Amino acid sequence: MAAVLSYAVRGLTRRHGAGECAVLANDRIDLDVRPAEVFGVLGPNGAGKTTLVRQLMGLLRPDTGSITMFGHDVVSRPGTAARMAAYLGQDDLALAELPVGVAVETTARLRGLSRAGARRERDEVIEELALGEVVNRPLGRLSGGQRRLACVAATLVGERPVLVLDEPTTGLDPVARRSVWTALERRRSARGTTVVLITHNVLEAETVLDRVAVLDAGRVIACDSPGRLKASVSDDVRLDLVWRHDPPVDDPTVARLAATARVTGRRWTTRLAHAEARDALGRLTTGPAFAALDDFSLATPSLEDVYLTLGGTCRDLERT
Amino acid sequence: MTLTTPHPATPAGPAGLPPATGVGVAAVPSEDRSPGRAGGKTGRRKAGRKGRAAAGSGGAAAGAAAEEAPVPLPPPTAFPAAASAVYRGQLARARVARVPLLFVAAFQSLGIMILLRGIVDVGDDSAAASVVAGSTVLVVAFVALNLLAQRFGALRAAGALDYYLTLPIPGAAVVLGTAASYATFAVPGTVVTVVVGSLLYGLPMGGLWLLIPVTVLAGASLAGIGAAIGLLAPKPELATVAGQLGMSVVLFLGVIPADRLPGIGRLARDLLPSSYAVDALAEGFAPAVDWAHVTVDLAVCAAVAAVALVVAVRSLRHAGRS
C-alpha cells in the first residue's frame, strides 16, 4: 500500500564523511507517514533528524534505501518533494533581509500562485499567526521567535499536500507556539494536509503528534502514537525531587534513591514502580529528609522516559 | 534489524488502504484526503501552469482504481514567473543595503578614469575609449562577479540554499533572478561612468546605446561566473577572495589598452569574457563603427553567458545536495 502513503521510507541509510571519520547519520530507517497525519520525529541533537528530513525533501541522496511520496520516487527524482511539500529548514538567510510580508508573498509566488492569490494567502497567514505588527519589518531585525514565526508563515502559503517542518517552534514563546500548532491542525482537518514535524521537544511531541518516530543515533528505536508509546514503558512513574540543600545520606530512603537517581544540579529524577514511588515519597515527607526537600513531583511517563527506557542515551530533550 | 513503524493498521495487503485509526487521526476516510487524487495522469497535465495542488478534490468517485495510481504532482512553477518572483524579492532585499555599494562601484571606476587621464595621450582616442569602456565594464564586474560570488557563498555556507531547492522552481530562475537584480543595481553606475568618461576624455557619445547590450551580456556572463564561484567555493571566504580576484583581473586587463599589454597579458585578455564587452563598447566610441567586430564581440559574451549560467545552475544543484 505504499502508493497512498504520504511518505514510504524503506531501509534508508546515509553516512556523512568518508573512511574512518564516517558517521552513520541514518541507519536502515523504515517509516510510513499516512495522509492527513501529523507525524513526528523526536530525538536529541545529533540523532540524525535533519539528515532524515533533508533526504525526505530530496536535498540529500541516501546511500541506500528508498523514499516514495504518494507513490512518486523521491530518490530518483528529487524535484518531486519540492512540488509536493513545503519545507521549513533551520536557516533563513535567504529571506533574512526581506520584510515579512514580502518574504511570505515571494514564497507564495514561487509556489506558483498568481499575484492576487499570493497576496490573499499572505494576508490570511499574517493574520492567522498574528504577524500584522511586523509585516513591514525585515526578518533580520525581528526577535528570534518572530523571525521563526515569519518563516513558518512562508512555509504555510501555497497549500502543499505535505508540510515538512524542521523544529518549527524553536525559540517561540508559548502563545506563538500554540498558534503554529493550531495552524497545522487547521490545515490537516480542513485540507487533509500531511505534516512531518521534527522536534526535540517532548511537550510538543505529546501535544500535536498523531504518531512519533523516536530517533537515537540514526536508528528508529520506537514508532507509534505518543499514548501507546508511553503505555508501553511499563507502569513506572517519574519521581522528581528538588533539594534545598544536601539531603541526609544516612537516611535509608535517600540512600536508596541516590543509587538510581539521575542528578541534575539539585534535582534528582528517578523512575519507580507506582507503589514504590508512593512509599518513598511517604517516607521522605514524614522523615528527617523533609527539611532538606524543596519540591517534589510524581508524573506518569513522558516520551522522554520512553526514549530513555528504549536505550536512548542523550539528555538534551526539551521538556517545556 | 530495522524497527519498522509498528502500527496495527498497516497489515498492508495490496488491496486496502490502512484505515485511519491512528490516535488523533480525523475520522475522514483516507481516500478523500489525498490531494488531487481524482486527476490521475491527465490531471497532471490539465492542472496547467497556474494550477496548484487542488486539495481534497477526490470524493467518492475516485474509487478503488485511483488508489493504485500515484497522486498527481502539483505542477512546477513556470520559469518566467519564478525568475520574476526571485528578481523582485531580491530587489526588495537589496533596496537598502545595495545603494551604498552602487556608489562604491561607480566611484572606483571614476577614480581609475581620473587617475589614467594624466597618463593617456589626449589625442589617442583608441586608448581613451579602452579606458572608459574598461572602467564601465568594471562596474558590472564589481556587482556581478564580486557581490554575487559573496552572496551565493554566504547562502551556501549557511545552508540557506535549501530554501530555493525545496521550491518547485527551476534552478536557472534562482541564478538569473538574483543576477538580474544585482545587475539592476549596476545600471546607474555604468551610465554615470560612461558619461563622465566620455566627457573627461572628449569622446563622442553617439554610440553609447551600445551600453545596453554590453551591460546585459557582460552582466549575464560575469554573473554566471560569479554565481558559480560562490556556489562551488568550499568556504565563503574563498568565494569572496575569488570574486575579488576576478574583479581585479577584469580591471587590469580591461582598462589597459590591449596593444600596451605584454604577450601573455594579451593572451589572458583574449580568454577573459569581459574583454569582449570592453571591445564592443570601445568600438562605439570610434568614428566609424566596425559592426561585424561588435557583433562578434557581443556573440562571444552571449555564448560565455549561456555556458556560465548552465555551470551556475549545475553548481546550485550540486551545492544544495552535497
XYZ file of C-alpha atoms in Angstrom:
642
model
C 0.000 0.000 0.000
C 2.966 2.268 -0.451
C 1.109 4.065 -3.235
C -1.194 6.005 -0.971
C 1.202 6.796 1.827
C 2.327 10.398 2.032
C 5.785 9.014 2.652
C 7.012 5.435 2.481
C 10.619 5.139 3.610
C 12.441 1.824 3.416
C 15.911 0.924 4.586
C 17.161 4.490 4.480
C 20.872 4.695 5.240
C 23.102 7.713 4.952
C 26.675 8.269 6.049
C 28.420 11.601 6.475
C 32.108 11.817 5.664
C 34.285 9.003 4.424
C 36.752 6.440 5.682
C 37.399 6.260 9.385
C 35.709 9.592 10.020
C 32.412 8.412 8.519
C 29.402 8.839 10.758
C 26.291 6.771 10.240
C 23.671 9.530 10.410
C 20.705 7.382 9.371
C 20.785 3.630 9.803
C 18.222 1.493 7.938
C 15.236 3.671 8.720
C 11.738 2.476 7.788
C 8.801 4.863 8.124
C 5.210 5.085 6.933
C 3.571 8.506 7.005
C -0.133 8.430 6.186
C -2.170 11.142 4.502
C -3.591 13.752 6.874
C -1.367 12.600 9.692
C 0.747 14.779 11.952
C 3.840 12.626 12.098
C 6.745 13.495 14.318
C 10.389 12.638 14.503
C 11.646 13.077 18.049
C 15.231 12.775 19.086
C 18.094 14.608 20.764
C 20.502 16.828 18.851
C 22.712 14.756 16.583
C 20.265 11.847 16.357
C 20.039 12.234 12.576
C 16.696 14.054 12.370
C 17.801 16.788 9.993
C 19.657 14.289 7.795
C 16.419 12.318 7.595
C 14.220 15.268 6.594
C 16.746 16.564 4.108
C 16.529 13.197 2.399
C 12.734 13.336 2.566
C 12.929 16.693 0.764
C 15.313 15.396 -1.897
C 18.125 17.624 -0.622
C 20.356 14.690 0.255
C 20.679 11.428 -1.563
C 20.541 8.326 0.605
C 23.410 5.850 0.352
C 20.863 3.054 0.195
C 17.135 2.752 0.669
C 14.043 4.210 -0.953
C 11.658 7.090 -0.360
C 8.332 7.444 -2.130
C 5.821 10.247 -1.751
C 2.262 9.348 -2.740
C 3.868 6.685 -4.881
C 6.391 9.004 -6.568
C 10.052 8.134 -6.194
C 11.876 10.925 -4.379
C 15.390 9.446 -4.660
C 15.495 9.209 -8.449
C 13.530 12.442 -8.939
C 14.476 14.863 -6.158
C 12.216 17.570 -7.627
C 9.192 15.534 -6.544
C 9.444 16.626 -2.930
C 9.777 20.294 -3.880
C 6.482 20.068 -5.733
C 4.582 18.018 -3.156
C 5.858 19.513 0.070
C 6.599 22.860 1.657
C 9.756 22.763 3.733
C 10.837 24.775 6.726
C 14.573 24.368 7.171
C 16.720 25.557 10.026
C 18.317 28.519 8.290
C 16.512 31.543 6.898
C 19.350 33.612 5.403
C 17.622 33.551 2.011
C 14.763 35.582 3.490
C 16.611 37.483 6.211
C 16.704 40.879 4.540
C 13.140 40.790 3.233
C 10.219 42.401 5.023
C 7.938 39.712 6.469
C 5.088 40.415 4.042
C 7.379 40.343 1.011
C 9.043 37.126 2.194
C 5.688 35.384 2.501
C 4.325 36.769 -0.768
C 7.510 35.929 -2.698
C 7.437 32.364 -1.410
C 3.791 32.045 -2.449
C 4.658 33.319 -5.929
C 7.497 30.820 -6.136
C 4.975 28.086 -5.345
C 3.082 29.135 -8.449
C 0.342 31.356 -7.057
C -0.907 34.289 -9.078
C -0.087 37.736 -7.754
C -3.577 38.205 -6.350
C -3.582 34.692 -4.896
C -0.206 35.244 -3.262
C -1.367 38.476 -1.663
C -4.558 36.910 -0.413
C -2.726 33.979 1.179
C -0.115 36.342 2.590
C -2.781 38.414 4.333
C -4.519 35.315 5.670
C -1.423 33.708 7.136
C -0.122 37.008 8.559
C -3.398 37.361 10.431
C -3.506 33.702 11.415
C -0.065 33.856 13.032
C -0.576 37.396 14.397
C 2.370 38.877 12.475
C 0.488 42.039 11.478
C 2.637 44.356 13.579
C 5.885 43.292 11.950
C 4.672 42.756 8.403
C 6.813 45.586 7.008
C 9.947 44.846 9.025
C 12.797 42.747 7.614
C 13.136 39.323 9.208
C 16.698 40.083 10.219
C 15.540 42.858 12.519
C 12.984 40.765 14.386
C 13.431 38.787 17.579
C 14.401 35.156 17.114
C 10.879 33.957 17.822
C 9.151 36.374 15.460
C 11.696 35.582 12.789
C 10.988 31.882 13.105
C 7.251 32.548 13.040
C 7.634 34.546 9.817
C 9.430 31.575 8.259
C 6.596 29.300 9.358
C 4.193 31.728 7.655
C 6.216 31.496 4.435
C 6.069 27.704 4.644
C 2.302 27.599 5.078
C 1.393 29.540 1.923
C 0.705 27.730 -1.306
C -1.325 24.807 0.074
C 1.084 21.956 -0.417
C -0.264 18.449 0.305
C 2.639 17.878 2.713
C 4.427 20.150 5.190
C 7.896 19.141 6.350
C 8.960 21.273 9.288
C 12.352 21.081 10.955
C 11.858 22.317 14.518
C 9.260 24.975 13.629
C 8.702 26.237 17.148
C 12.311 26.684 18.262
C 12.570 29.988 20.095
C 8.839 30.712 20.023
C 7.004 31.905 23.098
C 4.144 29.673 24.299
C 1.435 31.787 22.628
C 3.158 31.754 19.231
C 3.897 28.074 19.595
C 0.226 27.331 20.139
C -0.749 29.429 17.145
C 1.603 27.338 14.993
C 0.148 24.103 16.344
C -3.372 25.405 15.672
C -2.451 26.458 12.145
C -1.075 22.969 11.419
C -4.138 21.272 12.863
C -6.415 23.549 10.829
C -4.711 22.550 7.592
C -4.800 18.912 8.475
C -8.501 18.876 9.291
C -9.666 21.243 6.525
C -7.455 20.118 3.643
C -6.056 16.775 4.674
C -2.521 18.151 4.800
C 0.124 15.721 5.984
C 2.589 17.196 8.461
C 6.046 15.808 9.172
C 7.419 17.617 12.186
C 10.926 17.319 13.563
C 11.300 18.176 17.202
C 13.464 17.654 20.214
C 10.734 18.967 22.467
C 8.816 16.339 24.401
C 5.869 18.622 25.172
C 5.421 19.456 21.502
C 5.610 15.793 20.555
C 2.990 14.816 23.119
C 0.686 17.717 22.259
C 0.464 17.719 18.490
C 1.622 14.423 17.061
C -0.581 11.558 15.916
C 2.393 9.277 15.717
C 6.033 9.742 16.549
C 9.221 8.015 15.495
C 11.833 8.198 18.233
C 15.296 8.539 16.746
C 18.538 7.816 18.537
C 21.982 7.656 16.955
C 20.483 7.329 13.494
C 18.090 4.485 14.323
C 14.338 4.480 14.844
C 14.055 2.973 18.305
C 10.265 3.271 18.513
C 7.357 4.421 16.386
C 3.741 4.667 17.486
C 1.234 7.132 18.899
C 2.610 9.029 21.911
C -0.101 7.477 24.110
C 0.747 3.912 23.169
C 4.467 4.528 23.460
C 4.053 5.903 26.946
C 1.853 2.985 27.931
C 4.476 0.585 26.616
C 7.173 1.607 29.054
C 5.569 -0.220 31.977
C 3.747 1.313 34.901
C 6.726 3.213 36.151
C 6.234 6.773 37.248
C 8.786 9.519 37.431
C 9.663 10.965 40.822
C 11.379 14.348 40.760
C 12.948 15.705 43.931
C 14.491 19.144 44.295
C 16.708 19.576 47.358
C 17.078 22.839 49.211
C 20.481 21.698 50.452
C 22.355 18.387 50.592
C 19.987 15.621 51.686
C 20.848 13.417 54.684
C 22.629 10.478 53.068
C 22.253 8.305 56.155
C 18.501 8.263 55.605
C 17.805 4.807 54.087
C 15.213 6.143 51.592
C 17.558 8.887 50.396
C 20.389 6.380 50.093
C 18.206 4.018 48.058
C 17.067 6.784 45.700
C 20.600 8.163 45.373
C 21.721 4.865 43.885
C 19.377 5.149 40.886
C 18.643 8.864 40.547
C 19.806 10.996 37.661
C 21.218 14.103 39.277
C 20.954 17.496 37.573
C 22.164 20.171 39.969
C 19.875 19.894 42.967
C 17.264 17.874 41.064
C 17.055 14.124 41.357
C 14.985 12.194 38.840
C 14.143 8.529 39.322
C 11.759 6.089 37.695
C 9.993 3.758 40.069
C 7.023 1.432 40.209
C 3.817 3.137 41.395
C 3.766 1.623 44.866
C 7.466 2.095 45.414
C 7.268 5.768 44.451
C 4.331 6.376 46.799
C 6.157 4.622 49.594
C 9.382 6.567 49.043
C 7.549 9.864 48.895
C 5.647 8.993 52.067
C 8.864 8.263 53.945
C 10.602 11.385 52.641
C 7.782 13.744 53.535
C 7.398 12.372 57.053
C 11.052 11.697 57.869
C 14.084 13.869 58.600
C 14.870 14.350 54.886
C 11.790 16.543 54.522
C 13.667 19.524 55.954
C 16.080 19.388 53.018
C 13.362 18.859 50.421
C 12.389 21.940 48.447
C 9.965 20.490 45.917
C 8.798 17.171 44.576
C 6.570 15.808 41.826
C 5.210 12.490 40.648
C 4.430 12.158 36.976
C 3.319 9.449 34.577
C 5.906 8.545 31.918
C 6.657 11.097 29.210
C 8.128 10.493 25.793
C 11.470 11.299 27.361
C 11.013 8.265 29.603
C 10.131 6.235 26.529
C 13.324 7.423 24.905
C 15.438 6.569 27.937
C 13.749 3.229 28.554
C 14.318 2.143 24.984
C 18.014 2.783 25.293
C 18.353 6.454 24.360
C 21.475 7.938 25.841
C 21.368 11.689 25.240
C 19.993 14.002 27.876
C 19.140 17.080 25.886
C 15.484 16.566 25.029
C 13.478 19.641 25.959
C 10.583 19.258 28.311
C 8.879 22.628 28.163
C 17.482 -5.306 12.256
C 15.310 -2.415 11.457
C 12.493 -1.352 13.659
C 9.591 -0.610 11.422
C 6.628 1.512 12.269
C 4.527 -0.789 14.349
C 1.007 0.256 13.671
C -1.948 -2.050 13.904
C -3.480 -0.530 10.799
C -0.731 -1.488 8.383
C -1.299 -5.113 7.537
C -0.598 -3.807 4.055
C -2.378 -6.107 1.706
C -2.215 -4.522 -1.697
C -5.967 -4.064 -1.753
C -6.770 -1.970 1.271
C -5.874 1.460 2.456
C -4.677 1.471 6.002
C -7.745 2.652 7.855
C -7.170 5.925 9.622
C -7.189 4.509 13.089
C -4.054 6.190 14.371
C -4.580 8.148 17.515
C -5.752 11.604 16.698
C -6.346 10.928 13.020
C -9.553 12.586 11.988
C -12.365 10.258 11.026
C -12.398 11.277 7.379
C -11.792 8.331 5.058
C -8.233 8.476 3.798
C -9.163 8.325 0.158
C -10.996 11.611 0.456
C -7.999 13.357 1.879
C -5.363 12.547 -0.632
C -4.856 15.753 -2.543
C -5.730 15.914 -6.153
C -6.160 12.203 -6.494
C -9.070 12.363 -8.915
C -6.853 13.628 -11.673
C -4.587 10.710 -12.460
C -2.214 11.244 -15.332
C -4.428 13.571 -17.288
C -4.991 15.637 -14.175
C -1.296 16.285 -14.006
C -1.316 17.735 -17.490
C -4.500 19.663 -17.148
C -3.503 21.239 -13.884
C -1.865 23.891 -16.058
C 0.914 26.235 -15.193
C -1.134 28.342 -12.850
C -2.786 25.380 -11.227
C -1.931 24.384 -7.716
C -2.352 21.281 -5.671
C -6.069 21.003 -5.907
C -6.502 19.689 -2.421
C -9.189 17.310 -1.428
C -10.974 17.177 -4.736
C -11.216 13.406 -4.740
C -14.518 12.359 -3.313
C -16.195 9.009 -3.566
C -15.964 8.963 -7.350
C -12.230 8.488 -7.175
C -12.880 4.882 -6.366
C -10.580 1.969 -5.923
C -8.887 2.309 -9.287
C -7.423 5.648 -8.368
C -5.870 4.171 -5.264
C -3.382 2.330 -7.422
C -2.272 5.451 -9.297
C 0.165 7.843 -7.697
C -1.270 11.116 -6.501
C -0.535 13.615 -9.282
C 2.256 16.040 -8.622
C 1.399 19.710 -8.331
C 2.855 21.440 -11.401
C 6.193 23.224 -11.080
C 6.235 26.999 -11.238
C 6.975 28.231 -14.754
C 10.379 29.807 -15.354
C 9.238 33.414 -16.089
C 7.029 33.576 -13.004
C 9.727 32.037 -10.802
C 12.531 34.232 -12.150
C 10.464 37.391 -11.770
C 9.493 36.458 -8.200
C 13.151 35.852 -7.314
C 14.103 39.100 -9.036
C 11.532 41.204 -7.232
C 12.294 39.560 -3.927
C 15.987 40.338 -4.375
C 15.228 43.929 -5.339
C 13.196 44.377 -2.170
C 16.043 42.882 -0.196
C 18.688 44.999 -1.839
C 16.827 48.294 -1.807
C 18.511 49.497 1.352
C 21.725 47.531 1.533
C 22.887 47.923 -2.045
C 22.592 51.666 -2.508
C 25.945 52.440 -0.857
C 27.572 49.628 -2.824
C 26.224 51.113 -6.021
C 28.171 54.283 -5.320
C 31.278 52.396 -4.295
C 31.187 50.573 -7.636
C 30.854 53.826 -9.587
C 33.422 55.753 -7.518
C 36.019 53.080 -8.054
C 35.665 53.357 -11.821
C 35.524 57.161 -11.788
C 38.704 57.204 -9.726
C 40.517 54.980 -12.190
C 39.476 57.139 -15.133
C 40.617 60.326 -13.448
C 43.906 58.677 -12.499
C 44.582 57.472 -16.035
C 43.579 60.826 -17.514
C 47.062 62.035 -16.713
C 48.741 59.117 -18.476
C 46.707 58.550 -21.637
C 47.574 60.897 -24.505
C 44.747 63.318 -25.169
C 44.813 62.637 -28.883
C 44.849 58.821 -28.512
C 41.152 58.107 -28.915
C 41.619 54.365 -29.132
C 43.400 54.215 -25.762
C 40.888 56.613 -24.219
C 37.991 54.503 -25.477
C 39.593 51.421 -23.896
C 39.969 53.159 -20.548
C 36.367 54.395 -20.473
C 34.906 51.112 -21.706
C 37.072 49.116 -19.301
C 36.038 51.256 -16.354
C 32.394 50.875 -17.290
C 32.580 47.095 -17.538
C 34.415 47.126 -14.221
C 31.252 48.457 -12.556
C 29.388 45.440 -13.926
C 32.177 43.115 -12.796
C 32.143 44.549 -9.292
C 28.461 43.824 -8.849
C 28.066 40.664 -10.923
C 31.279 38.894 -10.087
C 32.259 40.122 -6.672
C 28.962 40.711 -4.894
C 27.174 37.734 -6.414
C 30.004 35.357 -5.515
C 29.799 36.650 -1.941
C 26.041 36.279 -1.827
C 25.917 32.709 -3.093
C 28.940 31.779 -0.981
C 27.153 33.029 2.120
C 23.893 31.278 1.209
C 25.711 28.040 0.639
C 27.711 28.273 3.859
C 24.570 28.893 5.920
C 22.666 26.035 4.300
C 20.161 28.623 3.094
C 20.104 27.292 -0.465
C 17.656 24.717 0.881
C 15.023 27.421 0.704
C 15.297 27.651 -3.079
C 15.979 23.975 -3.672
C 12.787 22.948 -1.902
C 10.592 25.230 -4.003
C 9.111 23.933 -7.261
C 11.198 26.260 -9.427
C 13.974 25.776 -11.981
C 17.483 26.443 -10.672
C 18.056 28.827 -13.586
C 15.297 31.064 -12.203
C 17.225 31.446 -8.937
C 20.538 32.246 -10.630
C 19.067 34.520 -13.300
C 16.610 36.265 -10.984
C 19.326 37.012 -8.436
C 21.856 38.023 -11.090
C 19.347 40.313 -12.776
C 18.563 42.101 -9.535
C 22.245 42.707 -8.863
C 22.701 43.847 -12.460
C 19.866 46.335 -11.983
C 21.881 47.977 -9.274
C 24.870 48.186 -11.573
C 22.960 50.114 -14.241
C 23.124 53.635 -12.735
C 26.836 53.155 -12.045
C 27.594 52.163 -15.625
C 25.639 55.116 -17.041
C 27.404 57.592 -14.765
C 30.803 56.068 -15.532
C 30.421 56.023 -19.290
C 29.012 59.558 -19.499
C 31.614 61.066 -17.186
C 34.339 59.122 -19.012
C 33.199 60.375 -22.405
C 33.245 63.968 -21.180
C 36.570 63.554 -19.439
C 38.332 62.113 -22.485
C 36.375 64.083 -25.078
C 34.898 61.009 -26.747
C 31.789 61.078 -28.980
C 28.637 59.845 -27.296
C 26.707 58.752 -30.396
C 27.384 55.046 -29.892
C 26.507 54.970 -26.229
C 23.350 52.946 -26.820
C 25.755 50.014 -27.126
C 25.923 50.239 -23.354
C 22.589 48.404 -23.166
C 23.561 45.117 -24.889
C 27.056 45.300 -23.390
C 25.763 45.660 -19.831
C 23.185 42.914 -20.281
C 25.563 40.397 -21.869
C 28.623 41.224 -19.775
C 26.361 41.217 -16.719
C 24.949 37.787 -17.591
C 28.325 36.206 -18.291
C 30.101 37.684 -15.266
C 27.095 36.998 -13.035
C 27.083 33.385 -14.159
C 30.771 33.106 -13.341
C 30.281 34.922 -10.023
C 27.394 32.667 -9.041
C 29.351 29.556 -9.986
C 32.336 30.741 -7.904
C 30.097 31.356 -4.906
C 28.350 28.020 -5.248
C 31.469 25.945 -5.861
C 33.823 27.536 -3.328
C 34.147 25.228 -0.322
C 34.228 28.220 2.066
C 32.519 31.625 1.850
C 35.870 33.345 2.432
C 37.280 31.647 -0.638
C 34.255 32.749 -2.657
C 34.877 36.345 -1.595
C 38.581 36.201 -2.400
C 37.967 34.537 -5.764
C 35.282 37.083 -6.665
C 37.593 39.983 -5.810
C 40.479 38.418 -7.661
C 38.255 38.014 -10.710
C 37.283 41.651 -10.479
C 40.934 42.721 -10.260
C 41.742 40.741 -13.388
C 38.853 42.422 -15.193
C 40.225 45.768 -14.006
C 43.793 45.272 -15.206
C 43.058 43.501 -18.452
C 40.029 45.610 -19.271
C 41.254 49.120 -18.543
C 44.736 48.835 -20.010
C 44.538 49.024 -23.823
C 45.282 45.687 -25.474
C 48.230 46.932 -27.538
C 50.098 48.005 -24.418
C 49.901 44.606 -22.748
C 52.767 42.082 -22.918
C 52.196 38.881 -24.906
C 50.937 36.762 -22.029
C 48.694 39.578 -20.872
C 47.185 39.786 -24.325
C 46.515 36.049 -24.307
C 44.854 36.322 -20.892
C 42.835 39.236 -22.162
C 41.569 37.128 -25.051
C 40.471 34.426 -22.633
C 38.560 36.822 -20.403
C 34.897 37.255 -21.409
C 34.736 40.815 -20.117
C 37.372 41.860 -22.704
C 34.862 41.290 -25.478
C 32.366 43.516 -23.722
C 35.067 46.188 -23.331
C 35.989 45.938 -27.014
C 32.370 46.164 -28.124
C 31.750 49.241 -26.010
C 35.059 50.834 -27.036
C 34.112 50.325 -30.651
C 31.084 52.509 -30.019
C 33.426 55.464 -29.464
C 35.180 55.007 -32.809
C 34.409 57.444 -35.629
C 33.463 54.558 -37.939
C 31.991 51.642 -36.027
C 33.029 48.195 -37.232
C 29.691 46.430 -36.774
C 30.996 42.999 -37.653
C 33.544 43.359 -34.870
C 30.890 44.496 -32.406
C 28.578 41.641 -33.351
C 31.297 39.028 -32.882
C 32.274 40.520 -29.514
C 28.693 40.508 -28.296
C 28.163 36.969 -29.589
C 31.175 35.794 -27.570
C 29.698 37.475 -24.471
C 26.361 35.782 -25.104
C 27.966 32.372 -25.568
C 30.020 32.738 -22.394
C 26.898 33.893 -20.563
C 24.989 30.801 -21.666
C 27.778 28.440 -20.591
C 28.386 30.275 -17.309
C 24.710 30.165 -16.405
C 24.474 26.442 -17.162
C 27.521 25.859 -14.958
C 25.995 28.029 -12.221
C 22.699 26.145 -12.299
C 24.506 22.817 -12.077
C 26.592 24.180 -9.222
C 23.420 25.235 -7.452
C 22.082 21.689 -7.538
C 25.438 20.278 -6.561
C 25.908 22.750 -3.690
C 22.466 22.061 -2.296
C 22.782 18.319 -2.366
C 26.357 17.857 -1.237
